[in-house]
Amino acid sequence: EDQVTQSPEALRLQEGESSSLNCSYTVSGLRGLFWYRQDPGKGPEFLFTLYSAGEEKEKERLKATLTKKESFLHITAPKPEDSATYLCAVQAVDGNNRLAFGKGNQVVVIP
Amino acid sequence: ETGVTQTPRHLVMGMTNKKSLKCEQHLGHNAMYWYKQSAKKPLELMFVYNFKEQTENNSVPSRFSPECPNSSHLFLHLHTLQPEDSALYLCASSQEKERNTIYFGEGSWLTVV
């Protein structure tokens, strides 16, 4: 069974204080690893897909990296508007397109 | 605006009621999904439809009944629900291909009283 573990569960950052979120995964064969951002009361918003170890993707203050066992979402010099829950999900090669999600990293950035 | 629209956004229903959630995608995708999101739990996949055919039912109780009349529309019919079914129900869509991205709607908040 595909498993995704995200840590830390919750994180409070001062504005400008860079940090990283971790997503550890177990999957029979990885088709893709996804990062989403979810604001309270809203649906997940797509951020990145990573397909192979060593791949990196960036968007504004966010950078996602991937190894064979885990992914990191680095937040550089965060702003209050980066406050959200960040969800990690994996898609298996034989998984019928379904995503297996972690519980999320809840990030609060304090001005 | 993600291209996946869900209605209603909020729903309160009694345990003996029958209601439906609706989802429409404007992305030209051919796969649609229902996910359930409860507090402190990961998103749980409920149903998958590819080209209007149900390809996965993730052990969902029969009080939840999906319907997919075409590739753009997906319904979730609700009947005799329990209070523990209260959650955020998320619809999503993607293109059926090797590498795809699943896009979510804003969700329907369901409260069962």
PDB file of C-alpha atoms in Angstrom:
ATOM      1  CA  GLU A   1       0.000   0.000   0.000  1.00  0.00           C
ATOM      2  CA  ASP A   2       1.290   3.457  -0.887  1.00  0.00           C
ATOM      3  CA  GLN A   3       2.207   5.552   2.139  1.00  0.00           C
ATOM      4  CA  VAL A   4       2.982   9.227   2.519  1.00  0.00           C
ATOM      5  CA  THR A   5       4.236  10.842   5.745  1.00  0.00           C
ATOM      6  CA  GLN A   6       4.650  14.587   6.064  1.00  0.00           C
ATOM      7  CA  SER A   7       6.613  16.405   8.741  1.00  0.00           C
ATOM      8  CA  PRO A   8       6.380  18.606  10.636  1.00  0.00           C
ATOM      9  CA  GLU A   9       2.594  18.571  11.038  1.00  0.00           C
ATOM     10  CA  ALA A  10       2.579  22.257  11.928  1.00  0.00           C
ATOM     11  CA  LEU A  11       5.153  24.992  11.574  1.00  0.00           C
ATOM     12  CA  ARG A  12       5.207  28.620  12.662  1.00  0.00           C
ATOM     13  CA  LEU A  13       7.690  30.863  10.901  1.00  0.00           C
ATOM     14  CA  GLN A  14       8.647  34.478  11.209  1.00  0.00           C
ATOM     15  CA  GLU A  15       8.372  36.405   7.979  1.00  0.00           C
ATOM     16  CA  GLY A  16      11.644  35.929   6.118  1.00  0.00           C
ATOM     17  CA  GLU A  17      12.635  32.800   8.060  1.00  0.00           C
ATOM     18  CA  SER A  18      13.335  30.095   5.489  1.00  0.00           C
ATOM     19  CA  SER A  19      12.441  26.475   6.222  1.00  0.00           C
ATOM     20  CA  SER A  20      11.749  23.106   4.628  1.00  0.00           C
ATOM     21  CA  LEU A  21       8.838  20.672   4.679  1.00  0.00           C
ATOM     22  CA  ASN A  22       9.431  16.946   4.351  1.00  0.00           C
ATOM     23  CA  CYS A  23       7.399  14.310   2.533  1.00  0.00           C
ATOM     24  CA  SER A  24       8.551  10.692   2.937  1.00  0.00           C
ATOM     25  CA  TYR A  25       6.910   8.118   0.728  1.00  0.00           C
ATOM     26  CA  THR A  26       6.663   4.406   0.061  1.00  0.00           C
ATOM     27  CA  VAL A  27       5.299   3.367  -3.311  1.00  0.00           C
ATOM     28  CA  SER A  28       5.712   0.306  -5.497  1.00  0.00           C
ATOM     29  CA  GLY A  29       6.729   2.356  -8.502  1.00  0.00           C
ATOM     30  CA  LEU A  30       6.588   6.138  -8.577  1.00  0.00           C
ATOM     31  CA  ARG A  31       4.814   7.750 -11.502  1.00  0.00           C
ATOM     32  CA  GLY A  32       4.821  11.210  -9.938  1.00  0.00           C
ATOM     33  CA  LEU A  33       4.980  13.131  -6.666  1.00  0.00           C
ATOM     34  CA  PHE A  34       2.677  16.122  -6.318  1.00  0.00           C
ATOM     35  CA  TRP A  35       2.653  19.155  -4.065  1.00  0.00           C
ATOM     36  CA  TYR A  36      -0.539  21.101  -3.481  1.00  0.00           C
ATOM     37  CA  ARG A  37      -1.347  24.160  -1.415  1.00  0.00           C
ATOM     38  CA  GLN A  38      -4.670  24.288   0.436  1.00  0.00           C
ATOM     39  CA  ASP A  39      -6.140  27.374   2.054  1.00  0.00           C
ATOM     40  CA  PRO A  40      -8.839  27.010   4.742  1.00  0.00           C
ATOM     41  CA  GLY A  41     -12.224  26.148   3.278  1.00  0.00           C
ATOM     42  CA  LYS A  42     -10.861  25.697  -0.246  1.00  0.00           C
ATOM     43  CA  GLY A  43      -9.777  22.884  -2.499  1.00  0.00           C
ATOM     44  CA  PRO A  44      -6.125  21.948  -3.040  1.00  0.00           C
ATOM     45  CA  GLU A  45      -4.303  24.141  -5.542  1.00  0.00           C
ATOM     46  CA  PHE A  46      -1.697  22.425  -7.709  1.00  0.00           C
ATOM     47  CA  LEU A  47       1.910  23.562  -7.219  1.00  0.00           C
ATOM     48  CA  PHE A  48       4.378  21.017  -8.643  1.00  0.00           C
ATOM     49  CA  THR A  49       4.813  17.547 -10.059  1.00  0.00           C
ATOM     50  CA  LEU A  50       8.159  15.753  -9.754  1.00  0.00           C
ATOM     51  CA  TYR A  51       8.764  12.578 -11.731  1.00  0.00           C
ATOM     52  CA  SER A  52      12.290  11.369 -11.045  1.00  0.00           C
ATOM     53  CA  ALA A  53      14.965  11.533  -8.356  1.00  0.00           C
ATOM     54  CA  GLY A  54      17.125  14.604  -8.677  1.00  0.00           C
ATOM     55  CA  GLU A  55      14.398  16.702 -10.247  1.00  0.00           C
ATOM     56  CA  GLU A  56      13.764  20.183  -8.871  1.00  0.00           C
ATOM     57  CA  LYS A  57      11.042  22.738  -9.578  1.00  0.00           C
ATOM     58  CA  GLU A  58      10.603  26.311  -8.429  1.00  0.00           C
ATOM     59  CA  LYS A  59       7.775  28.794  -8.200  1.00  0.00           C
ATOM     60  CA  GLU A  60       8.328  32.153  -6.545  1.00  0.00           C
ATOM     61  CA  ARG A  61       9.510  31.411  -2.980  1.00  0.00           C
ATOM     62  CA  LEU A  62       8.864  27.660  -3.230  1.00  0.00           C
ATOM     63  CA  LYS A  63      11.264  25.000  -4.435  1.00  0.00           C
ATOM     64  CA  ALA A  64      10.479  21.279  -4.531  1.00  0.00           C
ATOM     65  CA  THR A  65      13.086  18.537  -4.699  1.00  0.00           C
ATOM     66  CA  LEU A  66      12.834  14.767  -5.004  1.00  0.00           C
ATOM     67  CA  THR A  67      14.924  11.750  -3.980  1.00  0.00           C
ATOM     68  CA  LYS A  68      14.041   8.062  -4.160  1.00  0.00           C
ATOM     69  CA  LYS A  69      12.521   8.169  -0.669  1.00  0.00           C
ATOM     70  CA  GLU A  70      11.420  11.717   0.035  1.00  0.00           C
ATOM     71  CA  SER A  71      10.627  15.155  -1.253  1.00  0.00           C
ATOM     72  CA  PHE A  72      11.301  18.535   0.281  1.00  0.00           C
ATOM     73  CA  LEU A  73       9.398  21.757  -0.194  1.00  0.00           C
ATOM     74  CA  HIS A  74      11.723  24.617   0.597  1.00  0.00           C
ATOM     75  CA  ILE A  75      10.150  27.958   1.467  1.00  0.00           C
ATOM     76  CA  THR A  76      12.617  30.813   1.047  1.00  0.00           C
ATOM     77  CA  ALA A  77      12.013  34.112   2.874  1.00  0.00           C
ATOM     78  CA  PRO A  78       8.314  33.342   3.424  1.00  0.00           C
ATOM     79  CA  LYS A  79       5.626  35.985   3.549  1.00  0.00           C
ATOM     80  CA  PRO A  80       2.322  35.862   5.472  1.00  0.00           C
ATOM     81  CA  GLU A  81       0.519  34.967   2.247  1.00  0.00           C
ATOM     82  CA  ASP A  82       2.471  31.704   2.175  1.00  0.00           C
ATOM     83  CA  SER A  83       0.453  30.567   5.197  1.00  0.00           C
ATOM     84  CA  ALA A  84      -1.452  27.452   4.140  1.00  0.00           C
ATOM     85  CA  THR A  85      -1.494  23.690   4.432  1.00  0.00           C
ATOM     86  CA  TYR A  86       0.858  22.029   1.969  1.00  0.00           C
ATOM     87  CA  LEU A  87      -0.185  18.586   0.788  1.00  0.00           C
ATOM     88  CA  CYS A  88       2.093  15.944  -0.678  1.00  0.00           C
ATOM     89  CA  ALA A  89       0.737  13.074  -2.761  1.00  0.00           C
ATOM     90  CA  VAL A  90       2.202  10.190  -4.738  1.00  0.00           C
ATOM     91  CA  GLN A  91       0.885   8.495  -7.833  1.00  0.00           C
ATOM     92  CA  ALA A  92       1.950   4.917  -8.458  1.00  0.00           C
ATOM     93  CA  VAL A  93       2.724   3.464 -11.856  1.00  0.00           C
ATOM     94  CA  ASP A  94       0.010   0.851 -11.433  1.00  0.00           C
ATOM     95  CA  GLY A  95      -2.337   3.031  -9.426  1.00  0.00           C
ATOM     96  CA  ASN A  96      -5.055   3.929 -11.918  1.00  0.00           C
ATOM     97  CA  ASN A  97      -4.117   7.629 -11.658  1.00  0.00           C
ATOM     98  CA  ARG A  98      -5.181   7.804  -8.003  1.00  0.00           C
ATOM     99  CA  LEU A  99      -3.224   9.958  -5.567  1.00  0.00           C
ATOM    100  CA  ALA A 100      -2.231   8.817  -2.064  1.00  0.00           C
ATOM    101  CA  PHE A 101      -2.005  11.876   0.185  1.00  0.00           C
ATOM    102  CA  GLY A 102      -0.181  12.712   3.375  1.00  0.00           C
ATOM    103  CA  LYS A 103      -1.883  14.603   6.205  1.00  0.00           C
ATOM    104  CA  GLY A 104      -0.264  17.870   5.226  1.00  0.00           C
ATOM    105  CA  ASN A 105       2.106  20.469   6.655  1.00  0.00           C
ATOM    106  CA  GLN A 106       0.262  23.399   8.199  1.00  0.00           C
ATOM    107  CA  VAL A 107       2.412  26.518   7.830  1.00  0.00           C
ATOM    108  CA  VAL A 108       1.757  29.839   9.547  1.00  0.00           C
ATOM    109  CA  VAL A 109       3.973  32.788   8.670  1.00  0.00           C
ATOM    110  CA  ILE A 110       3.918  35.560  11.247  1.00  0.00           C
ATOM    111  CA  PRO A 111       4.527  39.158  10.105  1.00  0.00           C
TER     112      PRO A 111
ATOM    113  CA  GLU B   1     -10.613  29.399 -10.737  1.00  0.00           C
ATOM    114  CA  THR B   2      -9.354  25.869 -11.328  1.00  0.00           C
ATOM    115  CA  GLY B   3     -11.749  24.842 -14.078  1.00  0.00           C
ATOM    116  CA  VAL B   4     -13.523  22.406 -11.764  1.00  0.00           C
ATOM    117  CA  THR B   5     -16.775  23.753 -10.329  1.00  0.00           C
ATOM    118  CA  GLN B   6     -18.627  22.184  -7.447  1.00  0.00           C
ATOM    119  CA  THR B   7     -22.134  22.923  -6.173  1.00  0.00           C
ATOM    120  CA  PRO B   8     -23.385  23.442  -3.601  1.00  0.00           C
ATOM    121  CA  ARG B   9     -20.449  24.790  -1.621  1.00  0.00           C
ATOM    122  CA  HIS B  10     -22.219  24.116   1.667  1.00  0.00           C
ATOM    123  CA  LEU B  11     -24.915  21.562   2.480  1.00  0.00           C
ATOM    124  CA  VAL B  12     -26.646  20.636   5.712  1.00  0.00           C
ATOM    125  CA  MET B  13     -28.806  17.533   5.620  1.00  0.00           C
ATOM    126  CA  GLY B  14     -30.643  15.268   7.971  1.00  0.00           C
ATOM    127  CA  MET B  15     -29.891  11.591   8.185  1.00  0.00           C
ATOM    128  CA  THR B  16     -33.033  10.656   6.294  1.00  0.00           C
ATOM    129  CA  ASN B  17     -32.627  13.182   3.484  1.00  0.00           C
ATOM    130  CA  LYS B  18     -31.565  12.568  -0.100  1.00  0.00           C
ATOM    131  CA  LYS B  19     -29.295  15.152  -1.701  1.00  0.00           C
ATOM    132  CA  SER B  20     -26.756  15.345  -4.495  1.00  0.00           C
ATOM    133  CA  LEU B  21     -23.419  17.025  -5.015  1.00  0.00           C
ATOM    134  CA  LYS B  22     -22.581  18.221  -8.509  1.00  0.00           C
ATOM    135  CA  CYS B  23     -19.251  18.693 -10.233  1.00  0.00           C
ATOM    136  CA  GLU B  24     -18.470  20.091 -13.657  1.00  0.00           C
ATOM    137  CA  GLN B  25     -15.053  20.384 -15.255  1.00  0.00           C
ATOM    138  CA  HIS B  26     -14.220  22.807 -18.079  1.00  0.00           C
ATOM    139  CA  LEU B  27     -10.739  21.461 -18.815  1.00  0.00           C
ATOM    140  CA  GLY B  28     -11.511  18.865 -21.467  1.00  0.00           C
ATOM    141  CA  HIS B  29     -10.370  16.075 -19.161  1.00  0.00           C
ATOM    142  CA  ASN B  30     -11.606  12.507 -19.385  1.00  0.00           C
ATOM    143  CA  ALA B  31     -11.070  11.283 -15.826  1.00  0.00           C
ATOM    144  CA  MET B  32     -12.991  12.496 -12.782  1.00  0.00           C
ATOM    145  CA  TYR B  33     -12.697  11.695  -9.081  1.00  0.00           C
ATOM    146  CA  TRP B  34     -14.451  12.099  -5.753  1.00  0.00           C
ATOM    147  CA  TYR B  35     -12.275  12.546  -2.655  1.00  0.00           C
ATOM    148  CA  LYS B  36     -13.323  12.936   0.986  1.00  0.00           C
ATOM    149  CA  GLN B  37     -11.402  15.205   3.361  1.00  0.00           C
ATOM    150  CA  SER B  38     -12.029  14.876   7.094  1.00  0.00           C
ATOM    151  CA  ALA B  39     -10.286  16.801   9.837  1.00  0.00           C
ATOM    152  CA  LYS B  40      -6.831  15.471  10.763  1.00  0.00           C
ATOM    153  CA  LYS B  41      -6.962  12.797   8.035  1.00  0.00           C
ATOM    154  CA  PRO B  42      -5.384  12.557   4.591  1.00  0.00           C
ATOM    155  CA  LEU B  43      -7.613  12.988   1.568  1.00  0.00           C
ATOM    156  CA  GLU B  44      -9.357   9.682   0.854  1.00  0.00           C
ATOM    157  CA  LEU B  45     -10.143   8.607  -2.691  1.00  0.00           C
ATOM    158  CA  MET B  46     -13.757   7.477  -3.067  1.00  0.00           C
ATOM    159  CA  PHE B  47     -14.443   6.938  -6.771  1.00  0.00           C
ATOM    160  CA  VAL B  48     -12.639   7.179 -10.106  1.00  0.00           C
ATOM    161  CA  TYR B  49     -14.262   7.518 -13.516  1.00  0.00           C
ATOM    162  CA  ASN B  50     -12.342   7.210 -16.779  1.00  0.00           C
ATOM    163  CA  PHE B  51     -14.222   8.034 -19.975  1.00  0.00           C
ATOM    164  CA  LYS B  52     -17.515   7.895 -17.986  1.00  0.00           C
ATOM    165  CA  GLU B  53     -16.835   4.368 -16.725  1.00  0.00           C
ATOM    166  CA  GLN B  54     -16.279   3.747 -13.038  1.00  0.00           C
ATOM    167  CA  THR B  55     -12.833   2.229 -12.647  1.00  0.00           C
ATOM    168  CA  GLU B  56     -12.484   2.378  -8.897  1.00  0.00           C
ATOM    169  CA  ASN B  57     -14.745   2.218  -5.869  1.00  0.00           C
ATOM    170  CA  ASN B  58     -12.548   2.498  -2.829  1.00  0.00           C
ATOM    171  CA  SER B  59     -14.788   0.445  -0.485  1.00  0.00           C
ATOM    172  CA  VAL B  60     -17.259   3.292  -0.170  1.00  0.00           C
ATOM    173  CA  PRO B  61     -20.587   2.568   1.611  1.00  0.00           C
ATOM    174  CA  SER B  62     -23.598   2.285  -0.655  1.00  0.00           C
ATOM    175  CA  ARG B  63     -25.193   5.375   0.918  1.00  0.00           C
ATOM    176  CA  PHE B  64     -22.827   7.242  -1.447  1.00  0.00           C
ATOM    177  CA  SER B  65     -23.801   6.695  -5.071  1.00  0.00           C
ATOM    178  CA  PRO B  66     -21.788   8.298  -7.893  1.00  0.00           C
ATOM    179  CA  GLU B  67     -23.049   9.088 -11.358  1.00  0.00           C
ATOM    180  CA  CYS B  68     -21.051  10.208 -14.387  1.00  0.00           C
ATOM    181  CA  PRO B  69     -23.340  11.002 -17.339  1.00  0.00           C
ATOM    182  CA  ASN B  70     -20.477  12.346 -19.488  1.00  0.00           C
ATOM    183  CA  SER B  71     -16.809  13.242 -19.216  1.00  0.00           C
ATOM    184  CA  SER B  72     -17.567  16.758 -17.966  1.00  0.00           C
ATOM    185  CA  HIS B  73     -20.074  16.038 -15.209  1.00  0.00           C
ATOM    186  CA  LEU B  74     -19.944  14.010 -12.031  1.00  0.00           C
ATOM    187  CA  PHE B  75     -22.525  13.644  -9.293  1.00  0.00           C
ATOM    188  CA  LEU B  76     -22.460  12.175  -5.815  1.00  0.00           C
ATOM    189  CA  HIS B  77     -25.893  11.120  -4.610  1.00  0.00           C
ATOM    190  CA  LEU B  78     -26.285  11.023  -0.848  1.00  0.00           C
ATOM    191  CA  HIS B  79     -28.874   8.975   1.040  1.00  0.00           C
ATOM    192  CA  THR B  80     -29.345   8.122   4.723  1.00  0.00           C
ATOM    193  CA  LEU B  81     -25.978   9.490   5.736  1.00  0.00           C
ATOM    194  CA  GLN B  82     -24.459   9.357   9.198  1.00  0.00           C
ATOM    195  CA  PRO B  83     -23.012  12.266  11.213  1.00  0.00           C
ATOM    196  CA  GLU B  84     -19.511  10.831  10.672  1.00  0.00           C
ATOM    197  CA  ASP B  85     -19.982  11.453   6.942  1.00  0.00           C
ATOM    198  CA  SER B  86     -19.713  15.169   7.615  1.00  0.00           C
ATOM    199  CA  ALA B  87     -16.634  16.329   5.688  1.00  0.00           C
ATOM    200  CA  LEU B  88     -15.345  18.291   2.723  1.00  0.00           C
ATOM    201  CA  TYR B  89     -16.093  16.430  -0.510  1.00  0.00           C
ATOM    202  CA  LEU B  90     -13.701  17.281  -3.303  1.00  0.00           C
ATOM    203  CA  CYS B  91     -14.187  16.661  -6.980  1.00  0.00           C
ATOM    204  CA  ALA B  92     -11.159  16.487  -9.251  1.00  0.00           C
ATOM    205  CA  SER B  93     -10.342  15.842 -12.879  1.00  0.00           C
ATOM    206  CA  SER B  94      -7.362  14.928 -15.024  1.00  0.00           C
ATOM    207  CA  GLN B  95      -6.401  13.780 -18.466  1.00  0.00           C
ATOM    208  CA  GLU B  96      -6.050  10.019 -18.822  1.00  0.00           C
ATOM    209  CA  LYS B  97      -2.430   9.731 -19.879  1.00  0.00           C
ATOM    210  CA  GLU B  98       0.962   8.627 -18.592  1.00  0.00           C
ATOM    211  CA  ARG B  99       1.836  11.933 -16.984  1.00  0.00           C
ATOM    212  CA  ASN B 100      -1.087  13.948 -15.772  1.00  0.00           C
ATOM    213  CA  THR B 101      -1.991  16.455 -13.119  1.00  0.00           C
ATOM    214  CA  ILE B 102      -5.136  16.153 -11.056  1.00  0.00           C
ATOM    215  CA  TYR B 103      -6.967  19.437 -10.541  1.00  0.00           C
ATOM    216  CA  PHE B 104      -9.402  19.937  -7.694  1.00  0.00           C
ATOM    217  CA  GLY B 105     -12.563  21.935  -7.255  1.00  0.00           C
ATOM    218  CA  GLU B 106     -13.245  24.112  -4.222  1.00  0.00           C
ATOM    219  CA  GLY B 107     -15.175  21.357  -2.491  1.00  0.00           C
ATOM    220  CA  SER B 108     -18.618  20.913  -0.967  1.00  0.00           C
ATOM    221  CA  TRP B 109     -18.828  21.170   2.815  1.00  0.00           C
ATOM    222  CA  LEU B 110     -21.319  18.598   4.036  1.00  0.00           C
ATOM    223  CA  THR B 111     -22.792  18.567   7.524  1.00  0.00           C
ATOM    224  CA  VAL B 112     -25.059  15.682   8.503  1.00  0.00           C
ATOM    225  CA  VAL B 113     -27.315  16.396  11.477  1.00  0.00           C
TER     226      VAL B 113
END
